[in-house]
Amino acid sequence: MIQIQNVHKSFGNIQALKGISLEIAEGELFGFIGPDGAGKTTLFRVLVSLLVPDEGKATVMDLDVVNDYKKLRTQLGYMPGRFSLYQDLTVEENLNFFAGIFKTTLKENYELIKPIYQQIEPFKKRRAGALSGGMKQKLALSCALIHKPKVLFLDEPTTGVDAVSRKEFWEMLQSLKKQGITIVVSTPYMEEAALCDRIALIQKGELLDIDKPQNIINRYSHFLYGIKAERMYDLVKILRENTHCNSAYLFGEYVHFSSNTELDMDKLKAELISTGMENVEVISLQANIEDSFMDLMAKTNNQA
Amino acid sequence: MRIFIIKEFLQIFRDKRSLIILFGIPIVQVLLFGFALKNEIQDIPIAILDKSKDVYSQQLINKIISSDYFVLEEDLQEEKAIEEAFRKGKIKQLIIIENDFSEKLEKKNRAVVQLILDASNPNTASMINSYTSAILRDFEHEINPIPTRVPMVIPETQMRYNPELRSVFMFVPGVITIILMLVSAMMTSISIAREKELGTMEVLLVSPVKPIQIIVGKVLPYVLLSFSSAVIILIMAYTAFQMPMVGNLVLLLAESLLFIVMALALGIFISTVANSQQTAMLLSMFALLLPSILLTGFIFPIKNMPEILQYVSQLMPPKWFVIIIKNIMIKGNGIESIWKETLIILGFTVFFIGLSVKKFKTRLE
Amino acid sequence: MTNNQTNTKAVVVKDLVKKFGDFVANDHLSFAVDKGEIFGFLGANGAGKTTAIKILCGLSHPTSGDVKIAGYDIYKQRDLIKKNIGYMSQKFSLYDDLSIAENIRFYGGIYGLSRKKIKEKTEEYIEKLGLQAYTKSMVKELPLGFKQKLAFSVAIVHDPPIVFLDEPTGGVDPITRRQFWELIYKEAANGKTIFVTTHYMDEAEYCDRVSIMVDGRIEALDEPKKLKETYGAQSMEEVFIQLARG
């Protein structure tokens, strides 16, 4: 469905993409996971034919993003990072406009967008600018879907949207996927990775890893412990001094402490108590995507 | 395309700010300039030198004096008194009726009335001139109800102290030019820049819409609006303030349309350079509006400018348009005397359209 | 509100109401934040968080209610409040086309710091944040993570007792995000009160106490641990979703 081969892109001195290669299969829900400035938006713009790569080649549905861009543009759906809506038009007018530029109508494709549009239909006379973040996001998705694209590019659709709307949004993506639409999505929220079929971890214009989320997690090579105590900030500092420490990071209510060797948890707890820590709790943990990401990030940083 | 135009209109009509720029500013400007001038045209002191003293000449003098505009300050008897009358500085206009006025009108259907104006205040002078001309036409109609093709009473105007009316601040040509420039160039450039800023341009580019459709869809609504704005100014100037409209109206409107298209092309060009509404606004203001006010002879006469600025003013499209309107509205000239200026504006139009089509990107870089 | 209370509380809000026309953005909010506390202020989009923060920072007037920040009254002592708070949002940042030192000099100058003090701060920050390699660069050339940490440091250049952070970590990579929270912890350990909003639910766990706003009201306010117990949830995310979905 999508093939990317050794794509490079620079803006002035800044290398935004440093040789990205990957393939995405038809019907996949594929996620690019990485922080701001990792190159996600640049890559998306290359794929939707808005930017020409300096080097390398990319095809979407066997159409070259540079040479066949006119044909490609009729077939893809794109939702840029900021919800690109006309703030001064109503919900309905926005939809009709975007339907119009793709030479279709709201009626014709109502079935496809119905599950999403129904949630905002009560507000169809309201101006887009007056909608909440979650509703804007739904409207933008409806607009991107209105011409029944075979492939959908969503650039950070959940950034700045609260946890509830984010959850609902991913539920919508799952149901779109069932209809056979290939979905490529990017997000800075690591926990959303688990919801994708496959993910690519991206950082500073380079891919750290591409695989099913579970496989990436399985490759995590350290022993991981969750540790909790009264003074978390001091706890992190003490753990970093520990001889077995590979990394120690705040992680929700626990500190995630990774080590290259398996540790005796009771002994670790006793050690911590002896440094004056109170209410110490040590548990063994399974890594999650965020642990993997930080580990891969640290490794590439060390190589550099 | 239709869908674009609908969208654009919806947006324009919802944005109170742009509606004010479109219609509010022109109306206020015309009213301000208009009333400021109209108040001066009342009880203007004049002098008359009637060389024939016959029926028609008396009838004409009565008609002039009985209007609200003029007061007879001095009734001169001989030509020698003319200089003296002006030197006192009181009279603003001297009307000289030539010898054998009635006889010439009856036999040759043609007689001359000389109007000598104090043009030290050129605005007032040209207003007085146009009011007097109107009275003369009226008079002509009275003595000969069947309109003739050739005018019978020929006014010969002579400006004193400022013979060419160099700094004539003919507000209508100036205001029309500025409004068209402002509305057309600034509004289009802002509205395109806004789409870039909000990211909607990204979506449009990725859709199958062609760039030319985007441009025309953007421009057409503004052509209509700018044009109606121009017509409103003309109607107001003509009805409320009796501005002269001597030339061909169709020609004037056609020239206005050409100028609008030129300004729009310029606006699109600006928007290809500017990435935010603010930049677009500042660029339009400083690159277009100020020069078109300052360098087109609208306020300051070009001839008094430093040489370098005189050359720069050649590059200002509004300058040529002001010349065109003045020619049509005030002098009543036809296309034969303004074809050169028209060609220049046409050239600018082609140039800017070409430039913006070339610069309008189908991608983001 | 007794004097005693204002002495130990950094923020005291009582019956705060803010209306826009008929719309009630803040519906009788009442809460207090202790000195040195890290207070998480959560809520769905449009729940009224931003409105409340604007009022607390003295940028907007409440319709009714009492608010005291660092012991100063929001109606009468706005200028004093502004001197005693630091503010940083995701959008607000540093001047991109100024260098690190120039940014610090500017913000230090705004708060009337002496030249000597500004110089000290500049050296301290460059050292503390590991910015040695960037002393000559413009801020826009800094990696996002450094920018974020610098923005935080600049926001507290005048050593305010209270800092408001409006989604300070949006879009930042996971390692930098944690380093940022370590900075927050450090400042809290020094006695600063931290008032923070975030969309990352794991970050809610780092707070001493958390309030969750729904439709203009505070629906829950407690330590993260107790909230999870109350709502029988595994994580703060579950608590949040239960509350926000009603």
mmCIF file of N, CA and C in Angstrom, chain A residues 9 45 48-52 65-66 69 73-74 76 78 80 82 84-86 88-90 93 96-98 100-102 127, chain B residues 3-4 7 10-12 14-15 194-209 213 218 362-365:
data_model
loop_
_atom_site.group_PDB
_atom_site.id
_atom_site.type_symbol
_atom_site.label_atom_id
_atom_site.label_comp_id
_atom_site.label_asym_id
_atom_site.label_seq_id
_atom_site.Cartn_x
_atom_site.Cartn_y
_atom_site.Cartn_z
ATOM 1 N N LYS A 9 15.060 14.414 3.971
ATOM 2 C CA LYS A 9 14.529 15.752 3.756
ATOM 3 C C LYS A 9 15.190 16.712 4.737
ATOM 4 N N ARG A 45 3.871 14.889 5.284
ATOM 5 C CA ARG A 45 3.737 15.831 4.171
ATOM 6 C C ARG A 45 4.386 15.286 2.909
ATOM 7 N N VAL A 48 1.762 12.713 1.564
ATOM 8 C CA VAL A 48 0.563 13.264 0.934
ATOM 9 C C VAL A 48 0.921 14.225 -0.199
ATOM 10 N N SER A 49 2.180 14.211 -0.628
ATOM 11 C CA SER A 49 2.659 14.947 -1.800
ATOM 12 C C SER A 49 2.790 16.450 -1.586
ATOM 13 N N LEU A 50 2.820 16.891 -0.340
ATOM 14 C CA LEU A 50 3.003 18.323 -0.106
ATOM 15 C C LEU A 50 4.473 18.724 -0.081
ATOM 16 N N LEU A 51 5.347 17.750 0.142
ATOM 17 C CA LEU A 51 6.775 18.045 0.126
ATOM 18 C C LEU A 51 7.463 17.042 -0.803
ATOM 19 N N VAL A 52 8.505 17.498 -1.453
ATOM 20 C CA VAL A 52 9.283 16.608 -2.315
ATOM 21 C C VAL A 52 10.517 16.178 -1.528
ATOM 22 N N VAL A 65 4.766 9.787 -5.070
ATOM 23 C CA VAL A 65 4.283 11.018 -4.432
ATOM 24 C C VAL A 65 4.777 12.272 -5.148
ATOM 25 N N VAL A 66 5.800 12.118 -5.997
ATOM 26 C CA VAL A 66 6.286 13.295 -6.712
ATOM 27 C C VAL A 66 5.665 13.370 -8.109
ATOM 28 N N TYR A 69 1.425 12.973 -8.360
ATOM 29 C CA TYR A 69 0.743 13.585 -7.231
ATOM 30 C C TYR A 69 -0.707 13.980 -7.534
ATOM 31 N N ARG A 73 -3.698 12.686 -5.134
ATOM 32 C CA ARG A 73 -4.450 13.605 -4.291
ATOM 33 C C ARG A 73 -5.957 13.347 -4.328
ATOM 34 N N THR A 74 -6.435 12.696 -5.401
ATOM 35 C CA THR A 74 -7.867 12.422 -5.436
ATOM 36 C C THR A 74 -8.223 11.238 -4.551
ATOM 37 N N LEU A 76 -6.471 10.127 -1.505
ATOM 38 C CA LEU A 76 -6.106 10.010 -0.096
ATOM 39 C C LEU A 76 -6.860 11.000 0.772
ATOM 40 N N TYR A 78 -6.509 13.303 4.277
ATOM 41 C CA TYR A 78 -5.423 13.858 5.074
ATOM 42 C C TYR A 78 -5.991 14.797 6.120
ATOM 43 N N PRO A 80 -4.334 17.317 8.743
ATOM 44 C CA PRO A 80 -3.087 17.883 9.259
ATOM 45 C C PRO A 80 -3.144 18.084 10.769
ATOM 46 N N ARG A 82 -2.904 20.630 12.948
ATOM 47 C CA ARG A 82 -3.915 21.507 13.519
ATOM 48 C C ARG A 82 -5.190 21.165 12.783
ATOM 49 N N SER A 84 -7.671 21.442 10.505
ATOM 50 C CA SER A 84 -7.808 22.466 9.478
ATOM 51 C C SER A 84 -9.256 22.634 9.075
ATOM 52 N N LEU A 85 -9.937 23.456 9.826
ATOM 53 C CA LEU A 85 -11.338 23.713 9.528
ATOM 54 C C LEU A 85 -11.498 25.205 9.324
ATOM 55 N N TYR A 86 -12.582 25.572 8.643
ATOM 56 C CA TYR A 86 -12.905 26.992 8.561
ATOM 57 C C TYR A 86 -13.669 27.360 9.818
ATOM 58 N N ASP A 88 -15.006 29.999 10.814
ATOM 59 C CA ASP A 88 -16.179 30.857 10.716
ATOM 60 C C ASP A 88 -17.308 30.221 9.909
ATOM 61 N N LEU A 89 -17.121 28.979 9.503
ATOM 62 C CA LEU A 89 -18.225 28.257 8.867
ATOM 63 C C LEU A 89 -18.795 27.267 9.883
ATOM 64 N N THR A 90 -20.063 26.917 9.702
ATOM 65 C CA THR A 90 -20.672 25.968 10.634
ATOM 66 C C THR A 90 -20.186 24.559 10.319
ATOM 67 N N GLU A 93 -21.565 23.473 7.022
ATOM 68 C CA GLU A 93 -20.956 24.161 5.873
ATOM 69 C C GLU A 93 -19.551 23.646 5.603
ATOM 70 N N ASN A 96 -19.984 20.305 3.831
ATOM 71 C CA ASN A 96 -20.418 20.484 2.451
ATOM 72 C C ASN A 96 -19.297 21.021 1.575
ATOM 73 N N PHE A 97 -18.516 21.928 2.142
ATOM 74 C CA PHE A 97 -17.414 22.490 1.360
ATOM 75 C C PHE A 97 -16.402 21.405 0.998
ATOM 76 N N PHE A 98 -15.985 20.634 2.012
ATOM 77 C CA PHE A 98 -14.970 19.627 1.723
ATOM 78 C C PHE A 98 -15.524 18.532 0.816
ATOM 79 N N GLY A 100 -17.656 19.158 -1.472
ATOM 80 C CA GLY A 100 -17.691 19.822 -2.773
ATOM 81 C C GLY A 100 -16.365 19.795 -3.497
ATOM 82 N N ILE A 101 -15.270 20.030 -2.765
ATOM 83 C CA ILE A 101 -13.997 20.075 -3.481
ATOM 84 C C ILE A 101 -13.563 18.683 -3.916
ATOM 85 N N PHE A 102 -14.165 17.648 -3.349
ATOM 86 C CA PHE A 102 -13.873 16.306 -3.839
ATOM 87 C C PHE A 102 -14.979 15.814 -4.767
ATOM 88 N N ARG A 127 -20.748 27.225 14.603
ATOM 89 C CA ARG A 127 -19.500 27.504 13.889
ATOM 90 C C ARG A 127 -18.397 26.600 14.427
ATOM 91 N N ILE B 3 -18.777 25.961 -5.255
ATOM 92 C CA ILE B 3 -18.706 25.704 -3.825
ATOM 93 C C ILE B 3 -17.690 26.632 -3.149
ATOM 94 N N PHE B 4 -16.634 26.945 -3.878
ATOM 95 C CA PHE B 4 -15.624 27.871 -3.380
ATOM 96 C C PHE B 4 -16.203 29.249 -3.169
ATOM 97 N N LYS B 7 -18.567 29.440 -0.275
ATOM 98 C CA LYS B 7 -17.812 29.442 0.970
ATOM 99 C C LYS B 7 -17.194 30.800 1.236
ATOM 100 N N LEU B 10 -19.812 33.301 2.314
ATOM 101 C CA LEU B 10 -20.229 33.047 3.692
ATOM 102 C C LEU B 10 -19.214 33.638 4.650
ATOM 103 N N GLN B 11 -17.945 33.387 4.336
ATOM 104 C CA GLN B 11 -16.900 33.865 5.239
ATOM 105 C C GLN B 11 -16.832 35.383 5.271
ATOM 106 N N ILE B 12 -16.946 35.970 4.092
ATOM 107 C CA ILE B 12 -16.853 37.432 4.042
ATOM 108 C C ILE B 12 -17.995 38.063 4.824
ATOM 109 N N ARG B 14 -19.612 36.888 7.217
ATOM 110 C CA ARG B 14 -19.587 36.656 8.658
ATOM 111 C C ARG B 14 -18.501 37.460 9.338
ATOM 112 N N ASP B 15 -17.605 37.968 8.551
ATOM 113 C CA ASP B 15 -16.492 38.690 9.138
ATOM 114 C C ASP B 15 -16.810 40.177 9.094
ATOM 115 N N ARG B 194 -4.777 33.583 5.469
ATOM 116 C CA ARG B 194 -5.489 32.991 6.588
ATOM 117 C C ARG B 194 -5.612 31.482 6.405
ATOM 118 N N GLU B 195 -5.864 31.066 5.166
ATOM 119 C CA GLU B 195 -5.985 29.626 4.922
ATOM 120 C C GLU B 195 -4.657 28.923 5.176
ATOM 121 N N LYS B 196 -3.584 29.622 4.858
ATOM 122 C CA LYS B 196 -2.282 29.007 5.129
ATOM 123 C C LYS B 196 -2.069 28.883 6.623
ATOM 124 N N GLU B 197 -2.438 29.960 7.322
ATOM 125 C CA GLU B 197 -2.188 30.004 8.746
ATOM 126 C C GLU B 197 -2.987 28.922 9.471
ATOM 127 N N LEU B 198 -4.229 28.731 9.086
ATOM 128 C CA LEU B 198 -5.069 27.754 9.773
ATOM 129 C C LEU B 198 -4.827 26.342 9.282
ATOM 130 N N GLY B 199 -4.049 26.194 8.235
ATOM 131 C CA GLY B 199 -3.770 24.846 7.751
ATOM 132 C C GLY B 199 -4.802 24.339 6.767
ATOM 133 N N THR B 200 -5.854 25.121 6.482
ATOM 134 C CA THR B 200 -6.843 24.626 5.525
ATOM 135 C C THR B 200 -6.256 24.574 4.118
ATOM 136 N N MET B 201 -5.247 25.425 3.868
ATOM 137 C CA MET B 201 -4.621 25.398 2.547
ATOM 138 C C MET B 201 -3.977 24.033 2.288
ATOM 139 N N GLU B 202 -3.443 23.448 3.356
ATOM 140 C CA GLU B 202 -2.833 22.126 3.231
ATOM 141 C C GLU B 202 -3.859 21.122 2.712
ATOM 142 N N VAL B 203 -5.041 21.174 3.299
ATOM 143 C CA VAL B 203 -6.085 20.233 2.896
ATOM 144 C C VAL B 203 -6.513 20.495 1.456
ATOM 145 N N LEU B 204 -6.625 21.773 1.114
ATOM 146 C CA LEU B 204 -7.031 22.109 -0.258
ATOM 147 C C LEU B 204 -6.005 21.611 -1.265
ATOM 148 N N LEU B 205 -4.740 21.791 -0.926
ATOM 149 C CA LEU B 205 -3.690 21.373 -1.853
ATOM 150 C C LEU B 205 -3.710 19.867 -2.054
ATOM 151 N N VAL B 206 -3.988 19.141 -0.981
ATOM 152 C CA VAL B 206 -3.975 17.689 -1.068
ATOM 153 C C VAL B 206 -5.220 17.174 -1.795
ATOM 154 N N SER B 207 -6.232 18.014 -1.914
ATOM 155 C CA SER B 207 -7.441 17.590 -2.623
ATOM 156 C C SER B 207 -7.216 17.754 -4.133
ATOM 157 N N PRO B 208 -8.143 17.187 -4.931
ATOM 158 C CA PRO B 208 -7.952 17.268 -6.387
ATOM 159 C C PRO B 208 -8.181 18.656 -6.981
ATOM 160 N N VAL B 209 -8.492 19.643 -6.179
ATOM 161 C CA VAL B 209 -8.741 20.978 -6.717
ATOM 162 C C VAL B 209 -7.482 21.528 -7.375
ATOM 163 N N GLN B 213 -8.330 26.892 -9.791
ATOM 164 C CA GLN B 213 -9.664 26.924 -9.209
ATOM 165 C C GLN B 213 -9.647 27.618 -7.851
ATOM 166 N N LYS B 218 -11.222 32.266 -5.034
ATOM 167 C CA LYS B 218 -10.907 33.300 -4.063
ATOM 168 C C LYS B 218 -11.225 34.680 -4.609
ATOM 169 N N THR B 362 2.019 24.214 -5.661
ATOM 170 C CA THR B 362 1.137 23.070 -5.467
ATOM 171 C C THR B 362 1.620 22.238 -4.284
ATOM 172 N N ARG B 363 2.755 22.643 -3.755
ATOM 173 C CA ARG B 363 3.266 21.965 -2.564
ATOM 174 C C ARG B 363 3.559 22.985 -1.488
ATOM 175 N N LEU B 364 4.139 22.528 -0.404
ATOM 176 C CA LEU B 364 4.316 23.429 0.727
ATOM 177 C C LEU B 364 5.643 24.176 0.736
ATOM 178 N N GLU B 365 6.528 23.895 -0.203
ATOM 179 C CA GLU B 365 7.823 24.579 -0.115
ATOM 180 C C GLU B 365 8.079 25.413 -1.349
#
